[in-house]
Structure formats: structure tokens, C-alpha cells
XYZ file of C-alpha atoms in Angstrom:
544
model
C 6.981 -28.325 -22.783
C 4.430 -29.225 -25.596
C 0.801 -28.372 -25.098
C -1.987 -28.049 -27.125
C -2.940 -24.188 -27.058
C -6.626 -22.867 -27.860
C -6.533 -19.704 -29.298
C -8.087 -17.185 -26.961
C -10.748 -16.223 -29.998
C -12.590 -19.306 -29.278
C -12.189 -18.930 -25.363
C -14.132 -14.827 -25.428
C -16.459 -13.568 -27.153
C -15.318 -10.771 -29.883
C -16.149 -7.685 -27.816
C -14.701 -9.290 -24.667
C -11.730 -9.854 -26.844
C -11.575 -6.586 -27.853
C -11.751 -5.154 -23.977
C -8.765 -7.621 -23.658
C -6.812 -6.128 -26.331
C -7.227 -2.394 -25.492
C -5.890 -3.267 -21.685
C -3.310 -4.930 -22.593
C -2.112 -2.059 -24.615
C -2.824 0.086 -21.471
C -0.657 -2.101 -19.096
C 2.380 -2.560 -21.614
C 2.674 1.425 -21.281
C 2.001 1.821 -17.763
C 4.556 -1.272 -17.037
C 7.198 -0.560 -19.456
C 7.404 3.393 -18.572
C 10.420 5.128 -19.005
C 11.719 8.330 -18.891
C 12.597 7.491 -22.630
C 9.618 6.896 -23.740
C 7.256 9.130 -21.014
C 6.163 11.537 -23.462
C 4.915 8.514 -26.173
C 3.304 6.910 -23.457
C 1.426 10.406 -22.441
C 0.475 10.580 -26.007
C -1.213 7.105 -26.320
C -3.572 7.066 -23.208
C -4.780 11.052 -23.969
C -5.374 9.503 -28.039
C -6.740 6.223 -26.303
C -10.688 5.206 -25.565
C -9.436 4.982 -21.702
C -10.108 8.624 -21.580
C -13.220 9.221 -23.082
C -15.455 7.687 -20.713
C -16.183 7.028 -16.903
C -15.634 3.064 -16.748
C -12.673 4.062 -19.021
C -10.896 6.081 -16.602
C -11.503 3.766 -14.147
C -10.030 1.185 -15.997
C -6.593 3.710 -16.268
C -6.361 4.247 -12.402
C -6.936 0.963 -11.486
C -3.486 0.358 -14.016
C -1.909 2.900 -12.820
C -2.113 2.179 -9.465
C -1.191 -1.486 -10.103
C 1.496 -0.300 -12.178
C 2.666 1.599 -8.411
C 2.565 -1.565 -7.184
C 4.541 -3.676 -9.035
C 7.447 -0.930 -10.851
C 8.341 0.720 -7.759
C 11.143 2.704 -8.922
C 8.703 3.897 -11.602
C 6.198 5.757 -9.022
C 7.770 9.196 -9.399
C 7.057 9.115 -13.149
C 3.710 7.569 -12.545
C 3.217 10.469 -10.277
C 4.025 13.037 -12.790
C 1.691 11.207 -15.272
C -1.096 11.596 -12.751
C -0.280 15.013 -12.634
C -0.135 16.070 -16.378
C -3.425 13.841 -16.686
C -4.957 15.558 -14.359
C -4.435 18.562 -15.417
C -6.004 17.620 -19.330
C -8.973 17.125 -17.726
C -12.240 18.865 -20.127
C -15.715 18.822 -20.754
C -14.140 16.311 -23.429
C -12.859 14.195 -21.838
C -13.434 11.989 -18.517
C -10.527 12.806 -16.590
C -11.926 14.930 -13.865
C -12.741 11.340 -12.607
C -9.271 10.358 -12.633
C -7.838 11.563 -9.088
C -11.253 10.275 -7.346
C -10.528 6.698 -8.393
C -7.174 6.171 -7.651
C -7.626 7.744 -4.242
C -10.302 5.165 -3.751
C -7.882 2.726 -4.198
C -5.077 4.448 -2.061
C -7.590 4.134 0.632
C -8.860 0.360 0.005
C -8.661 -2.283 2.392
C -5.245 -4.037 2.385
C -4.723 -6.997 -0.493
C -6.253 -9.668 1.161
C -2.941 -12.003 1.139
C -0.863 -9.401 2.129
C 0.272 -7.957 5.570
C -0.640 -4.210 6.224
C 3.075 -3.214 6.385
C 3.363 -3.902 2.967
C 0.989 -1.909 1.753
C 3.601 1.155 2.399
C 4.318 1.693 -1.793
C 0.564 3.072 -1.871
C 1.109 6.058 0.788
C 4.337 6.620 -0.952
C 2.866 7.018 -4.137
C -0.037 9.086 -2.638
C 2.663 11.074 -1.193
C 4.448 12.031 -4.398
C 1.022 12.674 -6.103
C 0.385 15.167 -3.315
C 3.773 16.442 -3.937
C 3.010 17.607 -7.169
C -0.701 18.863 -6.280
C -2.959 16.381 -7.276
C -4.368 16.209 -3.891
C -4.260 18.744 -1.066
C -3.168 17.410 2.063
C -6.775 18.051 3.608
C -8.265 15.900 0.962
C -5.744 13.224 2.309
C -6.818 13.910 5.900
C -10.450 13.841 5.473
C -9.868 10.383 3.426
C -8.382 9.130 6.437
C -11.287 9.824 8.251
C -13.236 8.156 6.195
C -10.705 5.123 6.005
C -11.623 4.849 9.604
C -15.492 5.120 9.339
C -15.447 2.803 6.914
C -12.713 -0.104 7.487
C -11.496 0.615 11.299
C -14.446 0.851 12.939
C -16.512 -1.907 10.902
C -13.746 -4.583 10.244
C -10.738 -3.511 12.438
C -8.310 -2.409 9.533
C -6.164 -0.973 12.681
C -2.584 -2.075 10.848
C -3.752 -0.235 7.454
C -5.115 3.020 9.589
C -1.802 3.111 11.862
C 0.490 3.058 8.594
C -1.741 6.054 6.789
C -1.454 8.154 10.051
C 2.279 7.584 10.559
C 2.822 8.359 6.893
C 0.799 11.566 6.973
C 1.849 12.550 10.478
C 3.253 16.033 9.396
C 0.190 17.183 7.224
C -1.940 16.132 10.487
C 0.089 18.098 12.532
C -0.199 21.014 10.546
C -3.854 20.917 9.677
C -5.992 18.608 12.197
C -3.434 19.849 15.266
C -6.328 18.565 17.398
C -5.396 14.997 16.388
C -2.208 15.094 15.618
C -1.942 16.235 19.702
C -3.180 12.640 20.773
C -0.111 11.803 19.370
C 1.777 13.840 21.942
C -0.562 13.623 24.963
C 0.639 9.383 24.532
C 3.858 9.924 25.216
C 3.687 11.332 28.839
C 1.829 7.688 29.400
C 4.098 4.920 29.990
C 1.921 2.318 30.872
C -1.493 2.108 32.413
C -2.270 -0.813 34.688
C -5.552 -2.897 32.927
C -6.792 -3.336 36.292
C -7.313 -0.297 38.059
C -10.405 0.763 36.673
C -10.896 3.737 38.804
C -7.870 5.363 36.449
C -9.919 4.449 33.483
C -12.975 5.818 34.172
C -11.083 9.181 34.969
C -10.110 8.680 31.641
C -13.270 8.552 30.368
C -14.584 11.391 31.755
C -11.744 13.736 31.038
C -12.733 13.056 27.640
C -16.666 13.489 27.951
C -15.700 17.340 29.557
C -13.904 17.552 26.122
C -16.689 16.419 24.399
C -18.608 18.831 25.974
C -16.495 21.290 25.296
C -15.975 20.717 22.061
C -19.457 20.152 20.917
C -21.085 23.779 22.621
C -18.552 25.505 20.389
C -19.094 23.782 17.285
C -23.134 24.543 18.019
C -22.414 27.775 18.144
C -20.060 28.005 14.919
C -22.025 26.068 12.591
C -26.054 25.696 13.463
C -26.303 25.181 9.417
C -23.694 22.096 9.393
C -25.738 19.128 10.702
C -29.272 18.632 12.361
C -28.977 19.930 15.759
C -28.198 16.836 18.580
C -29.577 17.976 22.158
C -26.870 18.338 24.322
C -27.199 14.688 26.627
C -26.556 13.103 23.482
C -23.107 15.449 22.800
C -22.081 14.351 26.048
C -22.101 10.824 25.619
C -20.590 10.754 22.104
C -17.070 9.043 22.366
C -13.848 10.340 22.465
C -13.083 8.981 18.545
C -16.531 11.496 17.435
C -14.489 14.056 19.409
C -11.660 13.835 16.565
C -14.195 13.487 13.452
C -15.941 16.567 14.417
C -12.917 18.713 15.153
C -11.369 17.347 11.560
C -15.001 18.438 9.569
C -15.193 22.142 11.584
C -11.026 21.866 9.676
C -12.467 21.098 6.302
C -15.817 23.225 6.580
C -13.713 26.200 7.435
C -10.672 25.815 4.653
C -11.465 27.582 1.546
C -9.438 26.114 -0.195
C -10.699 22.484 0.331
C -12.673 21.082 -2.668
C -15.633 18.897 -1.818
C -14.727 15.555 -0.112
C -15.112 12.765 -3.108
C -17.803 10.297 -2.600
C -16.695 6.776 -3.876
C -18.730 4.444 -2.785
C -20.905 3.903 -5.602
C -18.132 3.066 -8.210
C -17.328 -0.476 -7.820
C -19.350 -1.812 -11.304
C -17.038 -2.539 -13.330
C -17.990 -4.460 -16.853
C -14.543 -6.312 -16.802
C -13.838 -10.053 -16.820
C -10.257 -9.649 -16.697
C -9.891 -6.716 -13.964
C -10.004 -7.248 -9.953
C -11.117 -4.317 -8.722
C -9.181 -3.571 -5.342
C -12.375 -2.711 -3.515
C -14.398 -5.675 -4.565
C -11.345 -8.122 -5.077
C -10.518 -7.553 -1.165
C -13.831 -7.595 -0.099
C -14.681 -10.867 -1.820
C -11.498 -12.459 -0.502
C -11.143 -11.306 3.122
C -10.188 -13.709 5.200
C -10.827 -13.843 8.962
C -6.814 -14.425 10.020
C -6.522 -10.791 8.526
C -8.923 -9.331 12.088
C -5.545 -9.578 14.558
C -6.512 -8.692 17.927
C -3.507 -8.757 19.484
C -3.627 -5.161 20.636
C -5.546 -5.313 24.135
C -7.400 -2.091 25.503
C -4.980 -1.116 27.920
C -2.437 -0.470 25.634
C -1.676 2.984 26.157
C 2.242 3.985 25.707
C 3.565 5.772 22.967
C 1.451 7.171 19.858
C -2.030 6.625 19.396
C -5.015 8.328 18.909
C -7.320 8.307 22.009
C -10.751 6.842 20.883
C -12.902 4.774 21.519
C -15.561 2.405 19.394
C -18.868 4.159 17.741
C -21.846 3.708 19.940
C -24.034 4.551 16.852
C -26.069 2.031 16.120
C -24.916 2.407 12.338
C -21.739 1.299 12.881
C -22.688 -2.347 14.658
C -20.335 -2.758 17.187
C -20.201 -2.702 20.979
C -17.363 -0.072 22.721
C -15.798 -2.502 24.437
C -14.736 -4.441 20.982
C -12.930 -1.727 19.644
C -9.192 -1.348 19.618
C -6.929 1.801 20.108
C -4.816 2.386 17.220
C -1.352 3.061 18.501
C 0.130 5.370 16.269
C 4.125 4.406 15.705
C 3.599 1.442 18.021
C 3.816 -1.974 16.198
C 3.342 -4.278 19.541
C 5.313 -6.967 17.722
C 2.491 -7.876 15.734
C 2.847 -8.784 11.790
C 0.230 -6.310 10.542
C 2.442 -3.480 11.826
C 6.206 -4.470 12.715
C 7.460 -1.387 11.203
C 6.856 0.184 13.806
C 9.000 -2.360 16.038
C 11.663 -2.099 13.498
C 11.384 2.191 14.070
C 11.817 1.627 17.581
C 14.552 -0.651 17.334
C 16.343 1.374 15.290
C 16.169 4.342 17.992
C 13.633 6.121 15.950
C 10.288 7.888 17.675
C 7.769 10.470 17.550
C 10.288 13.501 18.661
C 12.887 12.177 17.146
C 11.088 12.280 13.914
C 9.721 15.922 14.363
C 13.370 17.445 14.559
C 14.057 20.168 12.535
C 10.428 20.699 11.253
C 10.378 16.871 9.853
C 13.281 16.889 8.551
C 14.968 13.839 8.065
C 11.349 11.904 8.231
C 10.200 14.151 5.245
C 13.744 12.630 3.463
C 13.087 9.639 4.155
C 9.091 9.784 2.394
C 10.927 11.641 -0.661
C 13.358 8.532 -1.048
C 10.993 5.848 -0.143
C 12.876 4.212 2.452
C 14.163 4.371 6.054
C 17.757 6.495 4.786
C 21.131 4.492 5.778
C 24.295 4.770 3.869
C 23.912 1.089 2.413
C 20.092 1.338 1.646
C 20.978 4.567 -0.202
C 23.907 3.120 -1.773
C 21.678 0.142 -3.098
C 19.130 2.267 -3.999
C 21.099 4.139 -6.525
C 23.185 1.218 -7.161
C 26.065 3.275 -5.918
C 28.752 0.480 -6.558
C 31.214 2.898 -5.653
C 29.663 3.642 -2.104
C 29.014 0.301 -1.509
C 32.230 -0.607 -2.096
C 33.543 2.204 -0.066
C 30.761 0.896 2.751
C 32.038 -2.777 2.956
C 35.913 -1.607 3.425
C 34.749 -1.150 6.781
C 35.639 -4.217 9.255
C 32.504 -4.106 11.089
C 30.486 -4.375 7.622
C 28.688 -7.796 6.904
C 28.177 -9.302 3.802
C 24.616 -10.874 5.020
C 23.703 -8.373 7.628
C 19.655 -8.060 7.738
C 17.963 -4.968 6.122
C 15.009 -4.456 8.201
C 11.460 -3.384 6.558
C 10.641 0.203 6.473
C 7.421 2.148 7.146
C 8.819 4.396 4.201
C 9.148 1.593 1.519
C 7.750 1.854 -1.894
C 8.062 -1.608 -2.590
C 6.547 -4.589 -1.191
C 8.664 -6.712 -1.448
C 11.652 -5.212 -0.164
C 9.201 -5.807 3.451
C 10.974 -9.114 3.419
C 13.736 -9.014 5.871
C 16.657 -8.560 3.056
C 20.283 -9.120 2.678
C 21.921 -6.532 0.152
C 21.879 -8.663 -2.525
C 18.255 -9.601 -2.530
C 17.992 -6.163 -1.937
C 19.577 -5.132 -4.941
C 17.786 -7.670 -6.782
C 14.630 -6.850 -6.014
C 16.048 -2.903 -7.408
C 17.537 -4.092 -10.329
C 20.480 -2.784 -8.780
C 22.985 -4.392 -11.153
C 25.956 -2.948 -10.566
C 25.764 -3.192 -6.996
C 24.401 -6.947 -7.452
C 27.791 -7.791 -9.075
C 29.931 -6.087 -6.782
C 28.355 -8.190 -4.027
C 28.244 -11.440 -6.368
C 31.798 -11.075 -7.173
C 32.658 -10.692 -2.894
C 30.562 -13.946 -2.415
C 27.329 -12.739 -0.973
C 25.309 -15.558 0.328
C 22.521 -16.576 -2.580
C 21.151 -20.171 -1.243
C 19.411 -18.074 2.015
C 15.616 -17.581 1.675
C 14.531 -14.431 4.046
C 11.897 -15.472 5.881
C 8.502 -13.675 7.239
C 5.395 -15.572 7.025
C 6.946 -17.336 4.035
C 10.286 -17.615 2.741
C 11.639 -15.498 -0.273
C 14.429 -16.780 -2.318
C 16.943 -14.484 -4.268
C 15.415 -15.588 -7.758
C 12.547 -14.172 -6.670
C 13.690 -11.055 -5.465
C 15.642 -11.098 -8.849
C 12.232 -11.237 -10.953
C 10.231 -8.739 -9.391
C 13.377 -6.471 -10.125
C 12.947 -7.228 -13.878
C 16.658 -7.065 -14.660
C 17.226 -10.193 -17.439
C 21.116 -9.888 -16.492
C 20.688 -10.514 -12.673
C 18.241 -13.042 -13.822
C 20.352 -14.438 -15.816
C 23.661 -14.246 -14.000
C 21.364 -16.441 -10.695
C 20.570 -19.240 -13.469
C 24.305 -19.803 -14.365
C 24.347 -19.804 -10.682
C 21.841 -22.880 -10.421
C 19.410 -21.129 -8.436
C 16.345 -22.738 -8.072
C 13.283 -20.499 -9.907
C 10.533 -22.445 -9.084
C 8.516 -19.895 -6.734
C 10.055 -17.118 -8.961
C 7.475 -18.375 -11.632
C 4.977 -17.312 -9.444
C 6.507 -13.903 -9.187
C 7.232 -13.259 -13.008
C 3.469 -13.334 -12.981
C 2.476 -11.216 -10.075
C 4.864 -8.554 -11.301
C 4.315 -8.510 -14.982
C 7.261 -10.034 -15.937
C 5.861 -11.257 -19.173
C 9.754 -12.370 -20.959
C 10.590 -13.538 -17.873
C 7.869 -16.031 -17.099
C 7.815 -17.471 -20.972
C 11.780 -17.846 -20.560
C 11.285 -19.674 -17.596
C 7.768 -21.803 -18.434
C 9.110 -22.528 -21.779
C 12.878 -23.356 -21.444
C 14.042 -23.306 -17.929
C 11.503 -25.243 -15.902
C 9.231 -28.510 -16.314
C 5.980 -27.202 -14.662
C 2.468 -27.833 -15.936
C -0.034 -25.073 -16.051
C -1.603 -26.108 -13.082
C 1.339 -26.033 -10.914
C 0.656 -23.989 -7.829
C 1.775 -22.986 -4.504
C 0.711 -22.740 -1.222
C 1.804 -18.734 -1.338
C 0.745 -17.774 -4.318
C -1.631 -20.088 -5.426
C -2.245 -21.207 -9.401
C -0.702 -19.326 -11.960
C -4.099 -18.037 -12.937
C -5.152 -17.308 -9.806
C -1.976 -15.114 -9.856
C -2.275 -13.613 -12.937
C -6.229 -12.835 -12.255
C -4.823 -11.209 -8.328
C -2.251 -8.955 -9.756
C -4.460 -8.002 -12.890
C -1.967 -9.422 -15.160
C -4.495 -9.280 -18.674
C -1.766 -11.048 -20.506
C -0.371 -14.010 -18.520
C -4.197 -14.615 -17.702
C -5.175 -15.170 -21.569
C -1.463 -17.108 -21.142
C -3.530 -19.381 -19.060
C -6.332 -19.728 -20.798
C -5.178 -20.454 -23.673
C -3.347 -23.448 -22.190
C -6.271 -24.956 -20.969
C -5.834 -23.947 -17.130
C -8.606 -24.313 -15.395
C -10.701 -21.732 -14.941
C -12.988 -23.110 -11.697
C -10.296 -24.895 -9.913
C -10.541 -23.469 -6.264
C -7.198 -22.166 -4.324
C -6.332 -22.541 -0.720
C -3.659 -20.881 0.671
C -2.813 -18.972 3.952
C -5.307 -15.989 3.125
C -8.362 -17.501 1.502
């Protein structure tokens, strides 16, 4: 396709050009990271400007954690990057700020077009960075509380909160026990009836005893915390106050928690280019994302007992507010790993075994651990092959989501060889290809996802290639050669494979732009621009 291009010098100015330039160096070695070339790409960012400054290291953990997002078999060595960062950090440099940005965006509000379940990569790769010390696991807990302050309470992030307590469910057993026994008090409730009132308001007062309780021995263990309440006002505090005060007596009294990181005055940020998470969702949420399908007699299995702020701070009346049901999905799309869990035969003391065993194997390997999932996972050809002998093994069976993923899109309900697609998997993706695995079917969850796409977001050019020769169509994979960086990809496809203009969109993804600007694609955005795509044209689409 022949269009007239206008070279991006006459589209910024030269210092806007410049910020361009530097990024785009920054995302080519966050994106392309190896274990090859780990050490060069070490090497750059400490000799780079992105260090030297506060806005600059703000500019490297907002990469780095869109980096997580779209390389997901990358996140260990973008974990150990954070690390050795971390660890540089000097009065010369501006890297004590590092760890305090990206765990603001660990603990944004979900991307505005996508369902809280998939947000699962981010607590994996919080997870690993924990692993390897960057945060303490009562710096993670006291985020959480602050997740819900901020999001739960005030916009009913309840999918986002559930997934961050399931995934930390061990550290909040071991260091908030207090919560983490809400978790266990649930499961002696099968059901409560939503009209007998009389059993509620027993409820209610169980908990204002607690309260009670609870807040005469905090007076008495720290009169220097907090401006003293009288004690009619402890009483009537709620249930969910109950858990925040038991959590900050935790913190207070740990020596060896370092002060809780205050983030909310860092979302400047002098970029044309760059979305900030924070901003980018706050700007773009859209009221379909508030799903109140969760009524206030839900009271089986896992939750944390609470109920809504009565502080006039927080705006909202107690009866709005929704329990959180902790490893309870209630068949609704913000949270139906937690369906797929209890399909599966999985729960709460089930998951506990052997100190946390298997659920602590399953965070390390960022996934729900079966025999094929691992086998696709390490593109284990051999296994796989040794899996599918079996007579009771299908060729198309369904791989469910998992509330351990570290990939997005591996959320979409997956046969194995989108699923080794969408890991690059190649060796496994022939095996399958070769045994005449399905590739015309399009998973489906609020939209469909064909394998070409899956295939892109991988980034392997041979599967890519291999699906073409197959005549598979690639028209929505465009779409995802953008949101995942897949720079080749998209100008081998835009240029020689497919007759789209620059303003082609979609109803999922929107404009190519729009894309580029949403995943904070720097380079497929000047792309754009310099082929005249227009810059003001408004998007609809399911989420804004």
C-alpha cells in the first residue's frame, strides 16, 4: 500500500522528538530482553538519562511494567532487573524511586477495556519481585489496604481487590492472621437467607462487640498512633475499619516494615506519548466496568466480612457496598477464575495443604499446574506427545483461565494450540499442527480470539508464518501486533500481507492509534502519525 508519509520531524517539535527517541530506545530493551543480552540491557538503562531523574524513573517503571504486560515469559528476568536496579540505587542516582512507582501501578485500577481476571500477570510479577526482596510482604499487605480505601470503597473495584487477596492469601495468613481468618470463619456459612433480617442484625452486632473489643485494646497499645475517638464512635465503626485497624497495629508494630509509600501525588507526567496507568484508567473508565451482580446476602465461601465506610470521606451509604467474596467468582466476568477454581475441585483448604504447597507452585509457574499446561509451557513436545497417546485426550479440549496466569491473554478460554501460540511454544505448536489441531475456531469471551492472534502476541515469526501458509485470516491480529509490540510483525502484515488503510479499526480494539497510544507503543504511534492517521478521530467500543 502506497501512502504519502510525513516525516515525524515536522509532526513534534525537536525536544518532543527527542523524548520520543530516548523511549523508544528504553522499550526496544525492555521488549526485546533476553537472557543473552540481560547484562547489555542492565548496562544501557544504569548509563541512560532514565536514571538520573524523578520523571525519568518514572518513565522506566511505567516500561517495565508494560513490558510485564505484554512479554510474559520475560517477567522473571524483568523481576531480576527490578531487583539489581534496585539495589544501584544512590544519592546519584534516582532509583530509590523506582520500587514506589511500579507498585503504584501494580495497585492501579484495572485497564479500562479489560476484565479484572486478566489483570492476573501484574500480581504475578509483583509476586516474583517480592520473591527476590524488592518488597516485603507487609508492604504488599498494607498496599492492599490501601487498594481498598482507595478503589473498593469509592468505585467498587471488588473483581481487582478479590484477585490481589486470593493471590496474596498466604502472606495474609501469615502476617494480618486477623484477616486472613474471615477467610475461614466463611466457610462454616453455607448460605444465609436475604430475608430473615433478625439473623443479620445478629450479625451485625457480633461484629460491633468485636469492634469494641478491638478498639479498647488498640487505645491502650498505642495512645500516640491517631487522635483519640471517644468510645460511642469505636462502637459504631464498621466491621471493614475492624480489619484496617488490626492490619496498621501489624505494620506499626513490625520493625522491619519501612514506611508505607505515598503515591498519590505522582501522576504529572510531561509525556505526549506515555498513558500513565493511573490517569489513562481514570480518564477512560467506563460505567459497564461497576458490576453489581454480587447482592448483600452473599455469604458462602471466602470473603472478608465488611461492610461500607460510614465516614463521610468516603461518600457512600452502607447499604451500597458489596462484600468481596474472596475465591468466590459468582459467575460473573470480572472474576470467573474463581468459578473455574471451583470447577476444577479447587478451594480454600484445599489450597492450604501442606503449608501452601501446591498453590505456592502454581504462583512460581504462573499458571493453574496440569500436565498439558506444563507441557505447553515449556514446550515439552515430548510430554505432549506422551499426553495425547492417551485415548481420553482431545485435540480441542478447553484450557480454562487461571487466577495464576501471567499472561492476559491466555484468559481466553484456549485450545492447546492457541495456547502454544500465544507461548511461542513452537515445538509444541507443530506437533499439534502436524496431528490436525483445529485453527479456523475463534475462543470466545466477551469477544472472539482467533489463532493469528494468539500467534502475534506470542511473537514467534515461524508460527506466524507457518498460520499464513495456512490462509489464516490476520485481520484482528493487526490490532494485536500493535498492542503487544510486535513492531516486524505489524509492518510485515500492513505492508505486504493485508490491504488496510490507517484508519482501519475495530470494534475491540479500536484505531490503530488508539492502540498504539493504549498499550504505550512509542513506535507504532509515530507509525501512525507519520501516515497521516488522525489524531482527533474519537473511538467507540465496548469500554469507552
Amino acid at each position: 500500500m502506497t501512502q504519502e508519509i510525513v516525516p515525524i520531524c515536522e509532526l513534534l517539535e525537536p525536544d518532543q522528538l527527542k523524548q520520543a527517541e530516548l523511549i523508544q530506545d528504553l522499550q526496544s530493551w525492555l521488549f526485546d530482553l533476553s537472557t543473552e543480552n540481560y547484562n547489555f540491557t542492565r548496562q544501557n538503562i544504569i548509563d541512560s538519562v532514565f536514571i538520573k531523574s524523578k520523571d525519568g524513573v518514572e518513565q522506566l517503571a511505567r516500561n517495565i511494567f508494560f513490558a510485564g504486560r505484554f512479554r510474559a515469559m520475560n517477567i522473571e528476568l524483568l523481576s531480576d532487573l527490578v531487583s539489581e536496579l534496585n539495589s544501584r540505587s544512590s544519592e546519584k542516582n534516582s532509583l530509590k524511586y523506582l520500587k514506589d512507582f511500579l507498585m503504584e501501578s501494580f495497585f492501579s485500577k484495572a485497564f479500562h477495556d479489560e476484565y479484572s481476571y486478566k489483570e492476573t500477570w501484574r500480581y504475578f510479577f509483583l509476586y516474583q519481585c517480592m520473591k527476590r526482596k524488592v518488597y516485603s510482604d507487609i508492604e504488599i499487605i498494607y498496599q492492599i489496604k490501601l487498594f481498598y480505601q482507595n478503589h473498593l470503597v469509592k468505585e467498587k473495584e471488588i473483581g481487582l481487590y478479590k484477585i490481589i487477596c486470593a493471590w496474596f492469601a498466604p502472606e495474609i495468613e501469615k502476617n494480618a492472621p486477623e484477616l486472613f481468618a474471615t477467610f475461614e470463619e466463611a466457610e462454616s456459612i453455607d448460605a444465609v437467607d436475604e430475608n430473615d433480617s433478625n439473623e443479620n442484625k445478629t450479625n451485625d452486632n457480633n461484629y460491633e462487640e468485636l469492634n469494641e473489643t478491638t478498639n479498647l485494646k488498640e487505645k491502650n497499645e498505642n495512645d500516640n498512633n491517631e487522635t483519640e475517638i471517644n468510645e460511642t464512635e469505636k462502637i459504631n465503626q464498621n466491621s471493614e475499619q475492624i480489619e484496617e485497624n488490626n492490619l496498621n497495629n501489624h505494620i506499626n508494630n513490625n520493625d522491619n516494615y519501612n514506611e508505607a509509600v505515598q503515591l498519590e501525588d505522582n501522576n504529572q507526567i510531561p509525556n505526549i506519548f506515555i498513558h500513565s496507568t493511573h490517569k489513562d484508567s481514570l480518564e477512560n473508565e467506563n460505567n459497564n466496568d461497576e458490576q453489581n451482580n454480587n447482592s448483600t446476602n452473599c455469604y458462602n465461601n471466602h470473603y472478608f466480612h465488611h461492610k461500607c465506610h460510614t465516614d463521610s470521606s468516603y461518600g457512600l451509604e452502607e447499604d451500597n457496598d458489596l462484600p468481596p467474596i474472596i475465591f468466590q467468582g459468582n459467575e460473573e466476568n470480572e472474576t470467573r477464575v474463581f468459578d473455574v477454581l471451583k470447577n476444577q475441585g479447587f478451594d480454600l483448604e484445599t489450597f492450604k495443604a501442606d503449608n501452601w504447597a501446591f498453590y505456592n507452585q502454581c504462583r512460581d509457574f504462573g499458571y493453574t499446574i496440569d500436565p498439558l499446561v506444563y507441557a505447553l509451557i515449556t514446550d515439552n513436545d515430548d510430554e505432549l506427545q506422551s499426553l495425547t497417546s492417551s485415548p481420553n485426550f482431545e485435540t480441542e479440549t478447553i484450557i480454562d483461565p487461571s487466577l495464576f496466569s501471567r499472561s492476559a491473554i491466555l484468559q481466553d478460554n484456549t485450545t492447546p494450540i492457541c495456547f502454544a501460540a500465544a507461548m511461542g511454544a513452537v515445538k509444541c505448536f507443530k506437533f499439534l499442527l502436524v496431528n490436525n489441531a483445529v485453527l479456523e475456531c475463534e475462543t470466545m469471551n466477551e469477544y472472539s480470539t482467533t489463532i493469528a492472534s494468539f500467534a502475534v502476541a506470542g511473537g514467534s515469526n515461524e508460527i506466524v508464518r507457518l498460520l499464513y501458509q495456512k490462509n489464516c485470516d490476520f485481520q484482528e491480529a493487526l490490532f494485536v501486533a500493535v498492542q503487544y509490540h510486535r513492531t516486524d510483525i505489524f509492518k510485515w502484515l500492513y505492508q505486504n500481507v493485508l490491504s488496510v488503510d490507517i484508519e482501519t479499526s475495530s470494534l475491540r480494539y479500536g484505531t490503530l492509534l488508539h492502540r498504539a497510544a493504549k498499550s504505550n507503543n512509542v513506535t507504532l504511534s509515530i507509525f501512525c502519525m507519520e501516515h497521516r492517521c488522525d489524531v482527533n478521530r474519537p473511538v467507540a467500543n465496548r469500554f469507552n
